[in-house]
mmCIF file of C-alpha atoms in Angstrom:
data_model
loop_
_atom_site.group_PDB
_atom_site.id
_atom_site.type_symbol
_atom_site.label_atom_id
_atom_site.label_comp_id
_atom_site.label_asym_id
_atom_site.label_seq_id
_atom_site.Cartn_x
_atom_site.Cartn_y
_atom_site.Cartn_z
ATOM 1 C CA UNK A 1 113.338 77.868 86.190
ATOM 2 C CA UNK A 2 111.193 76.586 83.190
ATOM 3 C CA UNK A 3 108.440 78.778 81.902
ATOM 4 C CA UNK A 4 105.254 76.350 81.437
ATOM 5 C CA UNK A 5 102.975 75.799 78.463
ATOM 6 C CA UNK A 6 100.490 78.067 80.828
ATOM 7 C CA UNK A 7 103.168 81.267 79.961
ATOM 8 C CA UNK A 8 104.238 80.786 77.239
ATOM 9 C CA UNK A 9 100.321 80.178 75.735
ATOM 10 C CA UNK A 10 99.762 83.623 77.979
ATOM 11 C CA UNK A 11 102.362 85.177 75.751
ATOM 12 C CA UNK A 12 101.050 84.241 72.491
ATOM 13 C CA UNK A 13 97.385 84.514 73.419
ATOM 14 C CA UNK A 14 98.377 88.209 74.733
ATOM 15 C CA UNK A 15 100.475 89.039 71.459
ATOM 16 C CA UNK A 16 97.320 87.478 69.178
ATOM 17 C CA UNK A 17 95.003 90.111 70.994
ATOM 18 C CA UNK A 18 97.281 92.782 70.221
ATOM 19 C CA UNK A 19 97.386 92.135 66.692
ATOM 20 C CA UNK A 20 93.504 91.703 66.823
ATOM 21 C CA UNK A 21 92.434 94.506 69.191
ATOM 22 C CA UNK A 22 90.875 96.878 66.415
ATOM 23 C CA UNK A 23 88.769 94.108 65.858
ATOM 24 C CA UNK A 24 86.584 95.047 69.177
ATOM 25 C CA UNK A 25 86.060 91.710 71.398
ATOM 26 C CA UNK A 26 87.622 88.563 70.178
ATOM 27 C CA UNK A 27 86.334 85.439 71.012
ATOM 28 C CA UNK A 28 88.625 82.897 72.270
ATOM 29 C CA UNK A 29 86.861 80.563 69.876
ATOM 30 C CA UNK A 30 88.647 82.281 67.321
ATOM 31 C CA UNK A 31 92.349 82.454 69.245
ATOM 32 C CA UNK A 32 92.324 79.160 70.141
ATOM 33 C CA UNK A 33 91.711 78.173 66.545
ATOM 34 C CA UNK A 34 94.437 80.836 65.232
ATOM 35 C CA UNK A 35 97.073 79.604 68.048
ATOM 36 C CA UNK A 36 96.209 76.013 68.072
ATOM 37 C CA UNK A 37 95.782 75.337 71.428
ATOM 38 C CA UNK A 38 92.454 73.945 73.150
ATOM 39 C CA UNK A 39 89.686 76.479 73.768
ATOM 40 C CA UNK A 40 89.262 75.085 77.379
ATOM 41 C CA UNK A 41 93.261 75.497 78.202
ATOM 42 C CA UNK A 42 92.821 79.023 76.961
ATOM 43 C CA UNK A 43 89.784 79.725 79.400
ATOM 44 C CA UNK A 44 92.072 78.836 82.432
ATOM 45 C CA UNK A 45 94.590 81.266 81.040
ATOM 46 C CA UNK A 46 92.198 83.690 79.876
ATOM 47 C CA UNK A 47 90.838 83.951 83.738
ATOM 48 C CA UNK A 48 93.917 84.729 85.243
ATOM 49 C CA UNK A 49 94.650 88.027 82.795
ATOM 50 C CA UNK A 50 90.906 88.990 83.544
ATOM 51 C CA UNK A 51 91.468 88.864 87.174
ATOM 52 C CA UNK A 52 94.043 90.919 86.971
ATOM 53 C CA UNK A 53 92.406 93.700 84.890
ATOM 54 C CA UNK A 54 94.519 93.067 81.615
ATOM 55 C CA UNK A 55 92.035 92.136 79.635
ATOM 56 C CA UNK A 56 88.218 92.179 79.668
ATOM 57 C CA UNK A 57 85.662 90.259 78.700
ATOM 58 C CA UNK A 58 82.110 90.559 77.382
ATOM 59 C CA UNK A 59 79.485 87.597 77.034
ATOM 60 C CA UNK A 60 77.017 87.331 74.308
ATOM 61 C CA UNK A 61 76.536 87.672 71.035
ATOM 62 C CA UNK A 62 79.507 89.576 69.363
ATOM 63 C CA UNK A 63 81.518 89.440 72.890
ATOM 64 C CA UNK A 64 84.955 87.761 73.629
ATOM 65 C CA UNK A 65 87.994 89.532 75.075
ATOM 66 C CA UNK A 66 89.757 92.177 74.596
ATOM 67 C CA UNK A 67 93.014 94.184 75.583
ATOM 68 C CA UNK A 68 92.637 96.526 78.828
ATOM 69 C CA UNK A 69 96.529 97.679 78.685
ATOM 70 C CA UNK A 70 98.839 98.932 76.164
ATOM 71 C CA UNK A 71 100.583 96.381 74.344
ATOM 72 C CA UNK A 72 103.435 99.141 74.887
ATOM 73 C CA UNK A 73 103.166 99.388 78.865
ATOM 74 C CA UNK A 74 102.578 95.036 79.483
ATOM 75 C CA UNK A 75 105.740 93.408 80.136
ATOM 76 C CA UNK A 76 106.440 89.892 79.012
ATOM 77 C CA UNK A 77 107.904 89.462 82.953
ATOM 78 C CA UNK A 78 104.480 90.469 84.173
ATOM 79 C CA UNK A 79 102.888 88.363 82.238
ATOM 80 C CA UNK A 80 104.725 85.217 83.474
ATOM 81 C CA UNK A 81 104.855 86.231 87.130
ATOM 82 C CA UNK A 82 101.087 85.867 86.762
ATOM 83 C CA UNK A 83 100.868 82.595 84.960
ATOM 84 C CA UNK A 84 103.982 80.921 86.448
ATOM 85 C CA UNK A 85 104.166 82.234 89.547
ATOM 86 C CA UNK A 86 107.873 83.708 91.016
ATOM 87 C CA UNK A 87 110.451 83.389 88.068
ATOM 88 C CA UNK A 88 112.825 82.611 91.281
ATOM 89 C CA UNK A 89 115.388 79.850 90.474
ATOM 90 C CA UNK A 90 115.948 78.203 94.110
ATOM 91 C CA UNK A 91 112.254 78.214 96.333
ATOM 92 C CA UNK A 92 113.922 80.866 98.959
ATOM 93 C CA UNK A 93 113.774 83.155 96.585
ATOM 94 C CA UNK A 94 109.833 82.650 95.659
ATOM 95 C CA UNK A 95 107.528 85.135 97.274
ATOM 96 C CA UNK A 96 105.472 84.134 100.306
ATOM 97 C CA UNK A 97 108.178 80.685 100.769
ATOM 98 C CA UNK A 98 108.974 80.014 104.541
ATOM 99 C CA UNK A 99 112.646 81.490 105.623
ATOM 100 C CA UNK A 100 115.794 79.441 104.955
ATOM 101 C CA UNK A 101 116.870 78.858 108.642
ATOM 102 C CA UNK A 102 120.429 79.146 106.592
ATOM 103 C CA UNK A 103 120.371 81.922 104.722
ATOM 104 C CA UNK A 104 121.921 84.477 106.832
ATOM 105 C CA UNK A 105 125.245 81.836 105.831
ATOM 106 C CA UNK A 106 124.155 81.040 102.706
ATOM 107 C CA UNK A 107 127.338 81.065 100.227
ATOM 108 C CA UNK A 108 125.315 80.770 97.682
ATOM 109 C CA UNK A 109 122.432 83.146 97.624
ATOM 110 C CA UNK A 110 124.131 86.164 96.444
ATOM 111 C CA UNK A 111 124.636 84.285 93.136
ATOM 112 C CA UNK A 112 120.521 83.174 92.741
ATOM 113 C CA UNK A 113 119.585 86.427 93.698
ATOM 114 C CA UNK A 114 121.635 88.102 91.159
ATOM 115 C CA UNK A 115 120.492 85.177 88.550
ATOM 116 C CA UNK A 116 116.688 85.946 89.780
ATOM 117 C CA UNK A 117 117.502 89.769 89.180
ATOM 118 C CA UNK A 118 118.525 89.344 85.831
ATOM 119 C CA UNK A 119 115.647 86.917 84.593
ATOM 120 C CA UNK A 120 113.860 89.390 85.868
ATOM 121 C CA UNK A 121 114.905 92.469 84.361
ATOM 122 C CA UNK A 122 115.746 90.597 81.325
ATOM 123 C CA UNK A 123 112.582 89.732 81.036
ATOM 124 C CA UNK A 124 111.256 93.062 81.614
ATOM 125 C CA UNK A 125 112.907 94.911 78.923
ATOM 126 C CA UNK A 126 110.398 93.197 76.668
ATOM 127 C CA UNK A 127 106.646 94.273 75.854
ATOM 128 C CA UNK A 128 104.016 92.133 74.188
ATOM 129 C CA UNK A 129 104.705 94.898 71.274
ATOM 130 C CA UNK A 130 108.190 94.264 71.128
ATOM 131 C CA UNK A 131 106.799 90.916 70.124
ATOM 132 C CA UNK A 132 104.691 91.605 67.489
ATOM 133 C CA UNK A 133 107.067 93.462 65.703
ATOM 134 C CA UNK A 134 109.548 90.365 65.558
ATOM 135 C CA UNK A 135 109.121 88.689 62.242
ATOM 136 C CA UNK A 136 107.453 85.642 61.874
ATOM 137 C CA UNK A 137 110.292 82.554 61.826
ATOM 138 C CA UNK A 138 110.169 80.937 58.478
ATOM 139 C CA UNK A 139 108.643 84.136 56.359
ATOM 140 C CA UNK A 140 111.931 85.508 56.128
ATOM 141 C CA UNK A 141 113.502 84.381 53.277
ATOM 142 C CA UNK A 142 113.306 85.168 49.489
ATOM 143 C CA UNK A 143 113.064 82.732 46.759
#
């Protein structure tokens, strides 16, 4: 399993509205610039959290988007389950995938199923506030 630029962008364009959500509706214009990453990746992205009610958006002068959840209560394994699909690390595993014809003597899927368990779980244990309180890397030192 490797998480995408499409969830790990999610990530960072979920822990930028967080930071920014007393500011009312942000407009991606501004999160794209902030994040560096192209305004129209960020719309794909964007549309995906919106369909699933996470965040909201408003049109318009003064509109943008803007958090729906708790940065407390969204999990960073929710949020890449929706942008990268299953976290699964063989295709059996993946939700919706067609039966192995061998897994009822499969040696081997006890072990991905416990390693699909753990991403998952491992994953989460963290919020998108757990991630804004992190320090920033490079901002940590004294001179």
């Amino acid at each position: 399993m490797m998480v995408s630029t499409k969830g790990r962008y999610a990530l960072r364009v979920m822990i930028d509205m967080a930071e920014h959500q007393r500011d009312g509706y942000v407009p991606l214009k501004e999160i794209a610039a902030r994040q560096e990453i192209s305004e129209k990746y960020l719309e794909s992205i964007v549309k995906i959290l919106v369909n699933e009610g996470i965040l909201s958006g408003l049109r318009g002068k003064g509109g943008g988007y803007r958090l729906n959840v708790s940065p407390e209560k969204c999990t960073v394994g929710h949020i890449l389950r929706l942008t990268e699909g299953a976290l699964a690390p063989v295709a059996c595993l993946e939700p919706r995938s067609p039966a192995c014809e061998r897994m009822a003597d499969c040696r081997t899927l006890p072990m991905w199923q416990g390693l699909y368990d753990l991403i998952n779980e491992y994953l989460d244990r963290f919020t998108i506030a757990d991630l804004m309180k992190q320090d920033q890397a490079g901002n940590d030192y004294v001179i």
